[in-house]
Amino acid sequence: MRPILMKGHERPLTFLKYNRDGDLLFSCAKDHTPTVWYADNGDRLGTYRGHNGAVWSCDVSRHSTRLITGSADQTAKLWDVKTGKELFTFRFDAPARSVDLAIGDHLAVITTDSFMGNMPTAQVKRIAEDLQEQTEESALVISGITGRINRAVWGPGNRTIITAGEDATIRIWDSETGKLLKESDKEVGHQKAISSLSKSLDWSHFLTGSLDKSAKLWDARTLTLIKTYVTERPVNAVDISPTLDHVVIGGGQDAMNVTMTDRRAGKFEAKFFHKILEEEIGGVKGHFGPINALAFNPDGRSFSSGGEDGYVRLHHFDPEYFNIKM
């Protein structure tokens, strides 16, 4: 499985997202410029210029017409996927971190960091079909969480919003009223900050990665812990295979603790675990720094990783991968 190396970012990667059809891959990095690539051969298609801070995350509409991005420049922006044109800017009084579009693409949940005395929030924005009608108003603001919210995503049927972050707690909120419905159990939950969260294809369960060196699989409705995957390094990125019972987990220590001498010293590999058996299946090495982003292609035949080293590595699985017997 020879990776395709995609060099378009000048700073560490922060997020990767495939479109629904799996033919485009969107990448975000600390260099202000989200980029779109052909997911098959890794050719760069174009960039989205307009942010002037690190871009922390993105999401793309079902029909790949619009892209939404969240940035440290205290804005979230809507873009035309095809032309790269900036369509609308949501302004906040703090950095915007996580963005996630609801089913139907008429709503987005955007998180803001604590900043200059402002507490972190998760805000729901209506996304208008007609840009003339687009406003910056929030339909809902969820607050009262201490510590940064690293991810906020829509739950099954858009009925809930799931948040996770620095305080190591996962919370499920009513997306209409903003009422807190459930919190993860401190005993079975993560013990350190949650860095990442990824939903299954049918939204019935989701996977979280934490600096406590584990990833955990949860039921999206009941918040019951289903499985735990233990690694020997802090986890920065996770994803669930759309076709097989596999999960992929990546991380490594943060840049301050890394020696640049030996590529293996930092153990920078994407590790694959069996989703049900919780056993490690294998790993893919290659990044020269921690892995900050991971994504499976929706067809399950390839995956990509984004690193602190500024590279996106695209891997098409070998036929053997589909016949792994446990």
Short mmCIF file of C-alpha atoms in Angstrom, two decimals:
data_model
loop_
_atom_site.label_atom_id
_atom_site.label_comp_id
_atom_site.label_asym_id
_atom_site.label_seq_id
_atom_site.Cartn_x
_atom_site.Cartn_y
_atom_site.Cartn_z
CA MET A 1 0.00 0.00 0.00
CA ARG A 2 2.03 2.94 -1.26
CA PRO A 3 0.79 6.26 0.05
CA ILE A 4 0.21 9.27 -2.14
CA LEU A 5 1.92 12.27 -0.49
CA MET A 6 -0.06 15.48 -0.79
CA LYS A 7 1.89 18.63 -0.06
CA GLY A 8 -0.19 21.77 -0.18
CA HIS A 9 -0.14 23.04 3.38
CA GLU A 10 2.69 24.98 4.95
CA ARG A 11 1.62 24.29 8.54
CA PRO A 12 0.33 21.30 10.54
CA LEU A 13 -2.91 19.65 9.41
CA THR A 14 -5.93 19.99 11.70
CA PHE A 15 -8.84 18.23 9.96
CA LEU A 16 -9.79 16.03 6.99
CA LYS A 17 -13.24 15.50 5.49
CA TYR A 18 -14.42 13.53 2.47
CA ASN A 19 -17.55 14.55 0.61
CA ARG A 20 -20.44 12.10 0.57
CA ASP A 21 -19.53 10.69 -2.85
CA GLY A 22 -15.95 10.09 -1.77
CA ASP A 23 -14.42 11.77 -4.82
CA LEU A 24 -13.22 14.92 -3.02
CA LEU A 25 -11.11 15.33 0.11
CA PHE A 26 -11.09 18.62 2.03
CA SER A 27 -8.16 19.47 4.30
CA CYS A 28 -7.77 22.14 6.98
CA ALA A 29 -4.51 23.32 8.51
CA LYS A 30 -2.96 26.02 10.62
CA ASP A 31 -1.99 27.89 7.43
CA HIS A 32 -5.35 29.69 6.93
CA THR A 33 -6.17 27.99 3.59
CA PRO A 34 -8.56 25.02 3.38
CA THR A 35 -7.76 22.90 0.33
CA VAL A 36 -9.70 20.45 -1.84
CA TRP A 37 -8.07 17.42 -3.51
CA TYR A 38 -9.15 14.64 -5.83
CA ALA A 39 -9.61 11.73 -3.44
CA ASP A 40 -8.50 9.19 -6.03
CA ASN A 41 -5.07 10.43 -7.11
CA GLY A 42 -4.36 13.20 -4.59
CA ASP A 43 -4.18 16.01 -7.15
CA ARG A 44 -4.90 19.43 -5.70
CA LEU A 45 -8.07 20.93 -7.14
CA GLY A 46 -8.08 24.28 -5.41
CA THR A 47 -8.03 26.35 -2.24
CA TYR A 48 -10.46 28.53 -0.28
CA ARG A 49 -8.81 31.86 0.48
CA GLY A 50 -10.25 34.30 3.00
CA HIS A 51 -9.44 33.19 6.54
CA ASN A 52 -6.59 34.87 8.41
CA GLY A 53 -6.09 32.36 11.19
CA ALA A 54 -5.66 28.62 11.63
CA VAL A 55 -8.62 26.66 10.24
CA TRP A 56 -9.70 24.03 12.77
CA SER A 57 -12.41 22.06 10.96
CA CYS A 58 -14.77 21.89 8.00
CA ASP A 59 -17.85 20.13 6.69
CA VAL A 60 -19.30 19.77 3.20
CA SER A 61 -22.94 19.66 2.14
CA ARG A 62 -24.51 16.44 0.90
CA HIS A 63 -24.37 17.46 -2.76
CA SER A 64 -20.89 18.97 -2.44
CA THR A 65 -22.09 22.46 -3.30
CA ARG A 66 -21.11 24.24 -0.08
CA LEU A 67 -18.24 24.03 2.36
CA ILE A 68 -18.28 25.43 5.90
CA THR A 69 -15.06 26.15 7.83
CA GLY A 70 -14.28 27.24 11.40
CA SER A 71 -11.22 29.35 12.13
CA ALA A 72 -9.11 30.94 14.87
CA ASP A 73 -9.79 34.30 13.17
CA GLN A 74 -13.13 34.25 15.05
CA THR A 75 -15.22 33.42 11.99
CA ALA A 76 -16.93 30.49 10.32
CA LYS A 77 -17.29 30.84 6.57
CA LEU A 78 -19.53 29.34 3.90
CA TRP A 79 -17.89 28.69 0.52
CA ASP A 80 -18.95 27.65 -2.96
CA VAL A 81 -17.17 24.30 -3.34
CA LYS A 82 -16.80 24.56 -7.12
CA THR A 83 -15.62 28.16 -7.52
CA GLY A 84 -13.87 28.68 -4.17
CA LYS A 85 -15.89 31.85 -3.70
CA GLU A 86 -16.62 32.98 -0.14
CA LEU A 87 -20.41 33.11 0.26
CA PHE A 88 -20.98 34.22 3.85
CA THR A 89 -19.12 34.91 7.10
CA PHE A 90 -20.43 34.18 10.60
CA ARG A 91 -18.55 36.44 13.03
CA PHE A 92 -17.97 35.48 16.67
CA ASP A 93 -16.23 37.09 19.64
CA ALA A 94 -13.93 34.06 20.04
CA PRO A 95 -12.15 31.55 17.79
CA ALA A 96 -14.53 29.15 15.97
CA ARG A 97 -13.35 25.55 16.34
CA SER A 98 -15.77 22.78 15.34
CA VAL A 99 -18.30 22.94 12.50
CA ASP A 100 -20.86 20.25 11.61
CA LEU A 101 -23.79 20.35 9.18
CA ALA A 102 -27.10 18.72 10.09
CA ILE A 103 -28.91 16.23 7.86
CA GLY A 104 -30.52 18.37 5.16
CA ASP A 105 -27.79 21.03 5.37
CA HIS A 106 -30.19 23.69 6.72
CA LEU A 107 -28.50 23.89 10.14
CA ALA A 108 -24.89 24.01 11.33
CA VAL A 109 -23.51 23.67 14.84
CA ILE A 110 -20.40 25.78 15.44
CA THR A 111 -18.34 25.88 18.64
CA THR A 112 -16.44 28.88 19.97
CA ASP A 113 -13.50 28.77 22.38
CA SER A 114 -13.24 30.62 25.66
CA PHE A 115 -11.56 33.94 24.91
CA MET A 116 -11.16 37.28 26.71
CA GLY A 117 -13.65 36.30 29.39
CA ASN A 118 -16.14 34.66 27.02
CA MET A 119 -17.09 31.10 27.95
CA PRO A 120 -17.04 28.36 25.28
CA THR A 121 -20.31 27.90 23.38
CA ALA A 122 -21.93 25.62 20.81
CA GLN A 123 -24.16 27.67 18.51
CA VAL A 124 -26.74 26.56 15.99
CA LYS A 125 -26.97 28.64 12.82
CA ARG A 126 -29.63 28.35 10.14
CA ILE A 127 -28.16 27.91 6.67
CA ALA A 128 -30.39 29.54 4.06
CA GLU A 129 -30.84 28.09 0.55
CA ASP A 130 -30.87 31.65 -0.76
CA LEU A 131 -27.83 33.62 0.38
CA GLN A 132 -29.84 36.85 0.32
CA GLU A 133 -31.73 35.47 3.34
CA GLN A 134 -28.67 34.30 5.26
CA THR A 135 -28.22 35.93 8.68
CA GLU A 136 -25.68 35.65 11.47
CA GLU A 137 -28.36 35.02 14.11
CA SER A 138 -28.03 31.94 16.30
CA ALA A 139 -31.08 29.70 16.58
CA LEU A 140 -29.63 28.23 19.80
CA VAL A 141 -26.63 28.90 22.05
CA ILE A 142 -25.43 26.13 24.39
CA SER A 143 -23.13 27.31 27.17
CA GLY A 144 -22.09 26.36 30.68
CA ILE A 145 -19.28 24.01 29.69
CA THR A 146 -15.88 24.68 31.23
CA GLY A 147 -12.89 23.96 29.02
CA ARG A 148 -12.70 24.05 25.26
CA ILE A 149 -15.31 22.16 23.22
CA ASN A 150 -13.17 20.34 20.66
CA ARG A 151 -16.06 18.75 18.75
CA ALA A 152 -19.80 19.32 18.51
CA VAL A 153 -21.83 17.16 16.12
CA TRP A 154 -25.47 16.44 15.34
CA GLY A 155 -26.99 13.32 16.85
CA PRO A 156 -29.43 10.91 15.14
CA GLY A 157 -32.19 12.69 13.22
CA ASN A 158 -30.82 16.14 14.16
CA ARG A 159 -32.68 15.77 17.47
CA THR A 160 -29.58 16.16 19.61
CA ILE A 161 -26.18 17.80 19.65
CA ILE A 162 -23.21 15.86 21.05
CA THR A 163 -20.29 17.83 22.53
CA ALA A 164 -16.87 16.69 23.75
CA GLY A 165 -13.67 18.45 24.73
CA GLU A 166 -11.13 19.48 27.30
CA ASP A 167 -13.12 18.53 30.40
CA ALA A 168 -13.14 14.86 29.21
CA THR A 169 -16.96 14.71 29.39
CA ILE A 170 -19.31 13.90 26.52
CA ARG A 171 -22.68 15.62 26.69
CA ILE A 172 -25.89 15.16 24.71
CA TRP A 173 -28.14 18.22 24.35
CA ASP A 174 -31.65 18.70 23.01
CA SER A 175 -31.13 20.59 19.73
CA GLU A 176 -34.45 22.43 20.03
CA THR A 177 -34.28 23.64 23.63
CA GLY A 178 -30.58 23.39 24.48
CA LYS A 179 -31.42 21.29 27.54
CA LEU A 180 -28.71 18.91 28.78
CA LEU A 181 -30.02 15.35 28.36
CA LYS A 182 -27.05 13.12 29.21
CA GLU A 183 -23.45 13.21 30.42
CA SER A 184 -20.84 10.49 30.09
CA ASP A 185 -20.05 8.56 33.25
CA LYS A 186 -16.82 9.78 34.90
CA GLU A 187 -15.90 6.21 35.87
CA VAL A 188 -16.08 4.62 32.42
CA GLY A 189 -15.44 7.79 30.39
CA HIS A 190 -12.20 9.41 29.31
CA GLN A 191 -9.79 10.58 32.00
CA LYS A 192 -8.16 13.37 29.97
CA ALA A 193 -9.18 15.86 27.27
CA ILE A 194 -11.15 14.47 24.31
CA SER A 195 -9.41 15.56 21.11
CA SER A 196 -11.61 14.05 18.44
CA LEU A 197 -15.05 12.60 17.71
CA SER A 198 -16.27 10.73 14.65
CA LYS A 199 -19.74 9.38 13.85
CA SER A 200 -20.62 6.03 12.27
CA LEU A 201 -22.16 6.11 8.80
CA ASP A 202 -25.69 5.57 10.18
CA TRP A 203 -25.09 7.99 13.10
CA SER A 204 -26.08 5.27 15.60
CA HIS A 205 -22.73 5.31 17.39
CA PHE A 206 -19.63 7.47 17.55
CA LEU A 207 -15.95 7.17 18.43
CA THR A 208 -13.96 9.55 20.64
CA GLY A 209 -10.20 9.89 20.95
CA SER A 210 -8.49 11.26 24.04
CA LEU A 211 -5.13 12.34 25.42
CA ASP A 212 -5.63 9.54 27.99
CA LYS A 213 -4.24 7.22 25.24
CA SER A 214 -7.55 5.56 24.45
CA ALA A 215 -10.45 5.73 22.02
CA LYS A 216 -14.00 4.83 23.03
CA LEU A 217 -17.09 3.79 21.10
CA TRP A 218 -20.45 5.10 22.36
CA ASP A 219 -24.13 4.66 21.59
CA ALA A 220 -25.31 7.98 20.11
CA ARG A 221 -28.75 7.82 21.75
CA THR A 222 -28.12 6.39 25.20
CA LEU A 223 -24.45 7.41 25.63
CA THR A 224 -23.69 3.84 26.73
CA LEU A 225 -20.01 2.93 26.43
CA ILE A 226 -19.72 0.06 23.93
CA LYS A 227 -15.96 -0.49 23.39
CA THR A 228 -12.55 0.87 24.44
CA TYR A 229 -9.36 0.76 22.33
CA VAL A 230 -6.12 1.28 24.23
CA THR A 231 -2.95 2.64 22.63
CA GLU A 232 0.38 3.74 24.04
CA ARG A 233 0.19 7.38 22.95
CA PRO A 234 -2.18 10.34 23.22
CA VAL A 235 -4.93 10.10 20.59
CA ASN A 236 -5.51 13.13 18.34
CA ALA A 237 -7.67 11.62 15.60
CA VAL A 238 -10.13 8.75 15.09
CA ASP A 239 -12.50 7.44 12.43
CA ILE A 240 -14.85 4.49 11.91
CA SER A 241 -14.72 2.39 8.74
CA PRO A 242 -17.96 2.74 6.76
CA THR A 243 -17.78 -0.82 5.41
CA LEU A 244 -15.80 -3.08 7.78
CA ASP A 245 -15.71 -3.56 11.54
CA HIS A 246 -12.58 -1.44 11.82
CA VAL A 247 -11.63 1.81 13.50
CA VAL A 248 -8.48 3.86 12.85
CA ILE A 249 -6.69 5.80 15.58
CA GLY A 250 -3.78 8.23 15.31
CA GLY A 251 -1.80 10.59 17.49
CA GLY A 252 1.57 10.96 19.12
CA GLN A 253 2.96 13.36 21.64
CA ASP A 254 2.65 17.07 20.96
CA ALA A 255 5.46 18.85 19.15
CA MET A 256 7.16 20.04 22.35
CA ASN A 257 7.92 16.47 23.41
CA VAL A 258 9.06 15.11 20.07
CA THR A 259 12.66 14.39 19.10
CA MET A 260 13.14 15.02 15.40
CA THR A 261 16.00 12.53 15.06
CA ASP A 262 14.20 9.26 14.54
CA ARG A 263 10.95 8.87 12.68
CA ARG A 264 10.01 5.88 14.84
CA ALA A 265 10.83 7.69 18.07
CA GLY A 266 7.47 9.44 17.98
CA LYS A 267 5.52 6.31 16.98
CA PHE A 268 3.61 8.23 14.35
CA GLU A 269 1.43 5.58 12.85
CA ALA A 270 -2.24 5.18 12.16
CA LYS A 271 -3.35 2.09 14.06
CA PHE A 272 -6.26 -0.09 12.99
CA PHE A 273 -8.36 -1.90 15.58
CA HIS A 274 -11.15 -4.44 15.20
CA LYS A 275 -14.27 -2.55 16.23
CA ILE A 276 -15.90 -5.48 18.01
CA LEU A 277 -12.92 -7.43 19.35
CA GLU A 278 -11.00 -4.28 20.40
CA GLU A 279 -7.79 -5.90 19.09
CA GLU A 280 -5.13 -4.14 17.04
CA ILE A 281 -5.09 -5.32 13.41
CA GLY A 282 -2.16 -3.35 12.06
CA GLY A 283 -0.63 0.06 11.55
CA VAL A 284 0.47 2.43 8.81
CA LYS A 285 3.62 4.44 9.51
CA GLY A 286 4.99 7.41 7.65
CA HIS A 287 4.32 10.79 9.24
CA PHE A 288 7.28 12.73 10.66
CA GLY A 289 5.15 14.15 13.46
CA PRO A 290 1.94 13.42 15.34
CA ILE A 291 -1.15 12.51 13.32
CA ASN A 292 -3.77 15.25 13.80
CA ALA A 293 -6.47 14.12 11.37
CA LEU A 294 -7.84 10.85 9.97
CA ALA A 295 -10.67 10.02 7.59
CA PHE A 296 -11.95 6.93 5.80
CA ASN A 297 -13.26 7.38 2.29
CA PRO A 298 -17.04 6.70 2.36
CA ASP A 299 -16.46 3.69 0.06
CA GLY A 300 -14.14 2.16 2.69
CA ARG A 301 -11.42 1.46 0.10
CA SER A 302 -8.97 4.16 1.15
CA PHE A 303 -8.14 6.45 4.03
CA SER A 304 -6.14 9.62 4.52
CA SER A 305 -4.11 11.01 7.40
CA GLY A 306 -2.96 14.55 8.13
CA GLY A 307 0.10 15.27 10.21
CA GLU A 308 1.93 17.86 12.25
CA ASP A 309 4.47 17.58 9.39
CA GLY A 310 2.13 19.43 6.99
CA TYR A 311 1.53 16.41 4.76
CA VAL A 312 -1.66 14.62 3.83
CA ARG A 313 -1.02 10.94 3.11
CA LEU A 314 -3.61 9.12 1.02
CA HIS A 315 -3.63 5.32 1.22
CA HIS A 316 -5.59 2.98 -1.06
CA PHE A 317 -5.98 -0.35 0.73
CA ASP A 318 -4.45 -3.50 -0.75
CA PRO A 319 -6.81 -6.43 -1.49
CA GLU A 320 -5.41 -8.27 1.57
CA TYR A 321 -6.85 -5.62 3.84
CA PHE A 322 -10.39 -6.71 2.99
CA ASN A 323 -9.65 -10.34 3.88
CA ILE A 324 -8.10 -9.88 7.31
CA LYS A 325 -9.31 -12.72 9.51
CA MET A 326 -9.33 -12.29 13.25
#
